[in-house]
mmCIF file of C-alpha atoms in Angstrom:
data_model
loop_
_atom_site.group_PDB
_atom_site.id
_atom_site.type_symbol
_atom_site.label_atom_id
_atom_site.label_comp_id
_atom_site.label_asym_id
_atom_site.label_seq_id
_atom_site.Cartn_x
_atom_site.Cartn_y
_atom_site.Cartn_z
ATOM 1 C CA MET A 1 100.294 19.080 121.611
ATOM 2 C CA ASP A 2 103.402 19.315 120.068
ATOM 3 C CA GLU A 3 102.354 21.464 117.298
ATOM 4 C CA LEU A 4 101.511 24.317 120.222
ATOM 5 C CA VAL A 5 104.662 23.429 122.087
ATOM 6 C CA THR A 6 107.390 25.020 118.973
ATOM 7 C CA CYS A 7 104.896 27.802 117.670
ATOM 8 C CA ALA A 8 106.009 30.813 117.099
ATOM 9 C CA ASP A 9 106.732 33.754 120.134
ATOM 10 C CA PHE A 10 105.354 30.526 122.051
ATOM 11 C CA ARG A 11 107.655 30.886 125.299
ATOM 12 C CA PHE A 12 106.726 34.175 126.109
ATOM 13 C CA ASN A 13 102.445 33.603 125.350
ATOM 14 C CA SER A 14 101.558 33.186 129.537
ATOM 15 C CA HIS A 15 98.243 31.865 128.117
ATOM 16 C CA ARG A 16 99.328 29.482 126.271
ATOM 17 C CA LEU A 17 101.681 28.158 128.457
ATOM 18 C CA THR A 18 98.999 27.685 130.913
ATOM 19 C CA THR A 19 96.843 25.679 128.563
ATOM 20 C CA VAL A 20 99.498 23.080 127.163
ATOM 21 C CA GLY A 21 100.635 22.843 130.899
ATOM 22 C CA LEU A 22 97.083 22.162 131.793
ATOM 23 C CA LEU A 23 97.051 20.016 129.303
ATOM 24 C CA TYR A 24 100.378 17.967 130.357
ATOM 25 C CA LEU A 25 97.777 17.865 134.171
ATOM 26 C CA ARG A 26 95.251 16.166 132.813
ATOM 27 C CA THR A 27 97.187 13.639 131.054
ATOM 28 C CA GLY A 28 99.269 12.570 134.229
ATOM 29 C CA GLU A 29 102.419 14.137 133.446
ATOM 30 C CA ASN A 30 102.891 15.922 135.723
ATOM 31 C CA PHE A 31 106.866 17.036 136.004
ATOM 32 C CA ARG A 32 106.252 19.004 132.175
ATOM 33 C CA ALA A 33 103.155 20.178 133.362
ATOM 34 C CA PHE A 34 104.831 22.232 136.048
ATOM 35 C CA ASP A 35 107.592 23.825 133.974
ATOM 36 C CA PHE A 36 105.322 25.075 131.537
ATOM 37 C CA LEU A 37 103.425 26.544 134.361
ATOM 38 C CA GLY A 38 106.349 27.810 136.310
ATOM 39 C CA ASN A 39 107.355 29.886 133.115
ATOM 40 C CA SER A 40 103.545 30.956 132.496
ATOM 41 C CA LEU A 41 104.195 32.887 135.918
ATOM 42 C CA THR A 42 106.963 33.969 135.396
ATOM 43 C CA HIS A 43 104.727 35.790 133.073
ATOM 44 C CA ASP A 44 101.898 36.213 135.039
ATOM 45 C CA PRO A 45 102.611 35.874 138.221
ATOM 46 C CA ARG A 46 99.330 36.557 139.448
ATOM 47 C CA ASN A 47 96.805 34.377 137.111
ATOM 48 C CA SER A 48 94.882 32.496 139.347
ATOM 49 C CA LYS A 49 94.398 29.404 137.341
ATOM 50 C CA THR A 50 97.773 29.130 137.179
ATOM 51 C CA ILE A 51 98.757 29.807 140.364
ATOM 52 C CA LEU A 52 95.689 27.050 141.296
ATOM 53 C CA ALA A 53 97.523 24.420 139.068
ATOM 54 C CA ALA A 54 100.899 24.741 139.829
ATOM 55 C CA GLY A 55 99.672 24.810 143.667
ATOM 56 C CA SER A 56 97.871 21.289 143.234
ATOM 57 C CA ILE A 57 101.246 20.016 141.760
ATOM 58 C CA ILE A 58 103.355 21.479 144.527
ATOM 59 C CA GLN A 59 100.956 19.691 146.911
ATOM 60 C CA ASP A 60 101.179 16.544 145.485
ATOM 61 C CA HIS A 61 104.824 15.982 146.886
ATOM 62 C CA SER A 62 103.611 16.732 149.924
ATOM 63 C CA ASP A 63 105.073 20.356 149.833
ATOM 64 C CA MET A 64 101.757 22.446 151.934
ATOM 65 C CA ASP A 65 104.034 25.436 153.131
ATOM 66 C CA VAL A 66 105.021 26.463 149.322
ATOM 67 C CA ALA A 67 101.535 25.255 148.027
ATOM 68 C CA LEU A 68 99.672 27.427 150.571
ATOM 69 C CA VAL A 69 101.910 30.753 149.765
ATOM 70 C CA LYS A 70 100.997 29.882 146.179
ATOM 71 C CA TYR A 71 97.348 29.649 146.626
ATOM 72 C CA ARG A 72 97.385 32.938 149.411
ATOM 73 C CA VAL A 73 98.244 34.798 146.211
ATOM 74 C CA ALA A 74 95.461 32.988 144.002
ATOM 75 C CA ALA A 75 92.601 33.662 147.346
ATOM 76 C CA VAL A 76 93.561 37.853 146.667
ATOM 77 C CA GLN A 77 92.191 37.348 142.836
ATOM 78 C CA THR A 78 89.595 34.597 142.501
ATOM 79 C CA PRO A 79 88.507 35.071 146.662
ATOM 80 C CA ASN A 80 85.362 32.893 145.903
ATOM 81 C CA SER A 81 87.259 29.955 144.191
ATOM 82 C CA ALA A 82 85.415 26.590 145.402
ATOM 83 C CA GLN A 83 88.800 24.729 144.455
ATOM 84 C CA LEU A 84 90.705 27.028 145.391
ATOM 85 C CA TRP A 85 89.629 26.267 148.588
ATOM 86 C CA ASN A 86 89.237 22.713 149.114
ATOM 87 C CA ASN A 87 92.760 22.645 147.814
ATOM 88 C CA ILE A 88 94.083 24.948 150.608
ATOM 89 C CA GLY A 89 91.923 22.934 152.683
ATOM 90 C CA MET A 90 93.503 19.499 151.750
ATOM 91 C CA CYS A 91 96.728 21.312 152.751
ATOM 92 C CA PHE A 92 96.044 22.276 156.211
ATOM 93 C CA PHE A 93 94.905 18.687 156.500
ATOM 94 C CA GLY A 94 97.667 17.307 155.103
ATOM 95 C CA LYS A 95 99.715 19.787 157.964
ATOM 96 C CA GLN A 96 97.367 17.796 160.605
ATOM 97 C CA ARG A 97 95.817 21.703 161.174
ATOM 98 C CA HIS A 98 91.740 19.469 161.507
ATOM 99 C CA VAL A 99 89.925 22.652 162.177
ATOM 100 C CA ALA A 100 91.278 24.660 159.289
ATOM 101 C CA ALA A 101 91.003 21.985 157.551
ATOM 102 C CA ILE A 102 87.521 21.833 157.899
ATOM 103 C CA ALA A 103 86.635 25.381 157.480
ATOM 104 C CA CYS A 104 88.028 25.641 154.114
ATOM 105 C CA LEU A 105 86.118 22.801 153.113
ATOM 106 C CA LYS A 106 83.286 24.331 154.318
ATOM 107 C CA LYS A 107 83.623 27.711 152.245
ATOM 108 C CA ALA A 108 84.631 25.188 149.607
ATOM 109 C CA LEU A 109 81.240 23.454 150.030
ATOM 110 C CA TYR A 110 78.681 26.366 150.519
ATOM 111 C CA LEU A 111 80.707 28.059 146.906
ATOM 112 C CA ASP A 112 80.012 24.512 145.215
ATOM 113 C CA PRO A 113 77.580 22.539 146.850
ATOM 114 C CA PHE A 114 77.749 19.793 144.183
ATOM 115 C CA GLU A 115 81.350 19.114 143.482
ATOM 116 C CA TRP A 116 81.897 15.986 144.747
ATOM 117 C CA ILE A 117 85.227 16.222 145.827
ATOM 118 C CA ILE A 118 84.268 18.532 148.150
ATOM 119 C CA SER A 119 82.514 16.330 149.986
ATOM 120 C CA TYR A 120 84.685 13.949 149.647
ATOM 121 C CA ASN A 121 87.327 15.215 150.997
ATOM 122 C CA LEU A 122 85.306 16.358 154.567
ATOM 123 C CA GLY A 123 84.531 12.759 154.630
ATOM 124 C CA LEU A 124 88.255 11.967 154.526
ATOM 125 C CA VAL A 125 88.646 14.576 157.544
ATOM 126 C CA HIS A 126 85.955 14.047 159.899
ATOM 127 C CA LEU A 127 86.916 10.068 159.622
ATOM 128 C CA HIS A 128 91.040 11.116 160.517
ATOM 129 C CA THR A 129 89.222 12.920 163.571
ATOM 130 C CA GLU A 130 86.961 10.033 164.638
ATOM 131 C CA GLN A 131 83.744 12.424 163.735
ATOM 132 C CA TYR A 132 81.618 8.735 161.803
ATOM 133 C CA ALA A 133 78.773 9.794 161.736
ATOM 134 C CA SER A 134 79.707 13.142 160.032
ATOM 135 C CA ALA A 135 81.842 11.574 157.167
ATOM 136 C CA PHE A 136 79.232 8.929 156.732
ATOM 137 C CA HIS A 137 77.296 12.232 155.645
ATOM 138 C CA TYR A 138 80.397 13.784 153.453
ATOM 139 C CA PHE A 139 80.535 10.300 152.026
ATOM 140 C CA SER A 140 76.805 9.451 151.021
ATOM 141 C CA SER A 141 76.703 12.662 149.391
ATOM 142 C CA SER A 142 79.646 12.655 147.574
ATOM 143 C CA ILE A 143 78.109 8.990 146.642
ATOM 144 C CA ASN A 144 75.456 10.772 145.669
ATOM 145 C CA LEU A 145 77.109 13.331 143.664
ATOM 146 C CA LYS A 146 79.678 10.954 141.457
ATOM 147 C CA PRO A 147 78.345 7.039 141.741
ATOM 148 C CA ASP A 148 80.735 5.941 140.108
ATOM 149 C CA PHE A 149 84.156 6.861 142.126
ATOM 150 C CA PRO A 150 85.064 3.635 144.151
ATOM 151 C CA SER A 151 87.033 4.949 147.247
ATOM 152 C CA SER A 152 83.694 6.513 148.076
ATOM 153 C CA TYR A 153 82.367 3.119 148.728
ATOM 154 C CA MET A 154 85.788 1.955 150.273
ATOM 155 C CA GLN A 155 85.481 5.225 152.538
ATOM 156 C CA LEU A 156 82.094 5.062 153.531
ATOM 157 C CA ALA A 157 82.781 0.788 154.713
ATOM 158 C CA ILE A 158 85.526 2.404 156.884
ATOM 159 C CA ALA A 159 82.957 4.959 157.833
ATOM 160 C CA LEU A 160 79.925 2.507 158.869
ATOM 161 C CA SER A 161 82.045 0.053 160.360
ATOM 162 C CA ARG A 162 83.251 2.387 162.987
ATOM 163 C CA LEU A 163 79.813 3.537 163.589
ATOM 164 C CA ASP A 164 78.881 -0.867 163.960
ATOM 165 C CA ASP A 165 76.581 -0.485 160.998
ATOM 166 C CA TYR A 166 78.511 -3.967 159.932
ATOM 167 C CA ASP A 167 76.113 -5.412 156.833
ATOM 168 C CA ASN A 168 76.045 -1.647 155.340
ATOM 169 C CA ALA A 169 79.811 -1.388 155.769
ATOM 170 C CA CYS A 170 79.949 -5.084 153.627
ATOM 171 C CA ALA A 171 77.739 -3.688 150.868
ATOM 172 C CA ALA A 172 79.871 -0.681 150.809
ATOM 173 C CA TYR A 173 82.947 -3.112 150.731
ATOM 174 C CA GLU A 174 81.564 -4.987 147.702
ATOM 175 C CA LYS A 175 80.379 -2.630 146.255
ATOM 176 C CA ALA A 176 83.801 -1.299 145.979
ATOM 177 C CA ILE A 177 85.427 -4.363 145.025
ATOM 178 C CA GLU A 178 83.087 -4.499 142.100
ATOM 179 C CA MET A 179 83.544 -1.163 140.582
ATOM 180 C CA ASP A 180 87.667 -1.369 140.619
ATOM 181 C CA SER A 181 90.470 -3.851 141.519
ATOM 182 C CA ASP A 182 92.024 -1.911 144.278
ATOM 183 C CA PHE A 183 94.678 -3.748 146.841
ATOM 184 C CA LEU A 184 93.265 -1.289 149.276
ATOM 185 C CA PHE A 185 89.908 -2.269 149.796
ATOM 186 C CA HIS A 186 89.853 -6.508 149.990
ATOM 187 C CA LEU A 187 92.478 -5.076 152.659
ATOM 188 C CA ASN A 188 90.690 -2.692 154.640
ATOM 189 C CA TYR A 189 88.072 -5.299 154.094
ATOM 190 C CA ALA A 190 89.961 -8.114 156.216
ATOM 191 C CA VAL A 191 90.565 -5.960 158.570
ATOM 192 C CA MET A 192 86.867 -5.665 159.716
ATOM 193 C CA LEU A 193 86.256 -9.001 158.961
ATOM 194 C CA VAL A 194 88.799 -9.957 161.367
ATOM 195 C CA ASN A 195 87.263 -7.533 163.598
ATOM 196 C CA ASN A 196 83.874 -8.633 163.614
ATOM 197 C CA GLY A 197 85.493 -12.395 163.932
ATOM 198 C CA GLN A 198 84.709 -13.463 160.536
ATOM 199 C CA VAL A 199 88.081 -14.935 160.225
ATOM 200 C CA ASP A 200 87.312 -17.175 156.996
ATOM 201 C CA LYS A 201 85.852 -14.514 154.867
ATOM 202 C CA ALA A 202 88.459 -12.491 156.009
ATOM 203 C CA ARG A 203 91.257 -14.647 154.948
ATOM 204 C CA GLU A 204 88.947 -14.676 151.450
ATOM 205 C CA GLN A 205 89.733 -11.661 151.076
ATOM 206 C CA PHE A 206 93.353 -11.068 152.287
ATOM 207 C CA ASP A 207 94.596 -13.695 149.464
ATOM 208 C CA GLN A 208 92.729 -11.151 146.598
ATOM 209 C CA PHE A 209 94.605 -8.664 147.884
ATOM 210 C CA GLU A 210 97.876 -10.433 148.196
ATOM 211 C CA ALA A 211 96.836 -11.782 144.162
ATOM 212 C CA LEU A 212 96.976 -7.873 143.883
ATOM 213 C CA TYR A 213 99.700 -6.040 145.945
ATOM 214 C CA ALA A 214 102.002 -8.963 144.078
ATOM 215 C CA GLU A 215 100.813 -7.737 140.694
ATOM 216 C CA ALA A 216 101.863 -4.441 141.862
ATOM 217 C CA ASP A 217 104.590 -2.068 141.797
ATOM 218 C CA GLU A 218 107.243 -1.427 144.135
ATOM 219 C CA GLU A 219 106.833 2.748 144.219
ATOM 220 C CA THR A 220 102.812 1.481 144.776
ATOM 221 C CA LYS A 221 103.890 -0.464 147.404
ATOM 222 C CA ASN A 222 105.705 1.818 149.476
ATOM 223 C CA SER A 223 103.599 4.446 149.037
ATOM 224 C CA ASP A 224 101.385 3.725 152.285
ATOM 225 C CA LYS A 225 103.285 2.651 154.891
ATOM 226 C CA ASP A 226 101.195 1.366 156.998
ATOM 227 C CA VAL A 227 100.042 -0.900 153.701
ATOM 228 C CA GLY A 228 102.541 -3.224 154.965
ATOM 229 C CA VAL A 229 102.665 -3.254 158.623
ATOM 230 C CA MET A 230 98.558 -4.056 158.624
ATOM 231 C CA ARG A 231 99.423 -6.593 155.640
ATOM 232 C CA SER A 232 102.421 -8.049 158.359
ATOM 233 C CA LEU A 233 99.468 -8.263 161.649
ATOM 234 C CA LEU A 234 96.696 -9.873 158.705
ATOM 235 C CA MET A 235 99.724 -12.683 157.899
ATOM 236 C CA ASN A 236 100.224 -13.399 161.841
ATOM 237 C CA VAL A 237 96.984 -13.217 162.754
ATOM 238 C CA LEU A 238 95.086 -14.660 159.435
ATOM 239 C CA GLY A 239 98.268 -17.649 159.535
ATOM 240 C CA ARG A 240 99.505 -16.382 156.314
ATOM 241 C CA ASN A 241 103.534 -16.526 157.125
#
């Protein structure tokens, strides 16, 4: 990548700037990616591919209004981009505008019915709006398209739990845990077990949660305040103070 950066006349080639920005984005170096994408946009402010990538970084930092401004420009150039409508939908979801979010995500799904992340995001929105049967449908579709994404099984388990399907919810949690060691899986599983009177099993899951949570860095621990709240509640219920 460094060889690309040092190419002659690189700074004035928007295509190369975008290419390197996307490479940095794929490796998780969002700040460097945004620098290159931003520079690219100064030379070609209507490049939809660049706008989409830059907007996704802005969106990841929860600045939904700025991201939507970017996406409006891209929508003029590529109105039939499923990825664009998916991102717009999740911006609206971040702004708690659920009807708009569902409308945009359904348009994205119409444009690309085999893109698993769109079904997953539709599941998230329907789960958030307590439409549990619809959430189950979309998470199931997402799993059919991409069966190796562990979080899909956790979200499916939550939907099944809300639908009072305890056995299948347990199976979905077990599948998620089998695939990945994520403390959220154990925490949510423990909550469901408590709600169904399975206190001993809940303690087992909570203890596994605590072990993984202790290993996490502070940024990860502080990224979701609900985790801390639920942890405190379970500590009291399970006698783990």
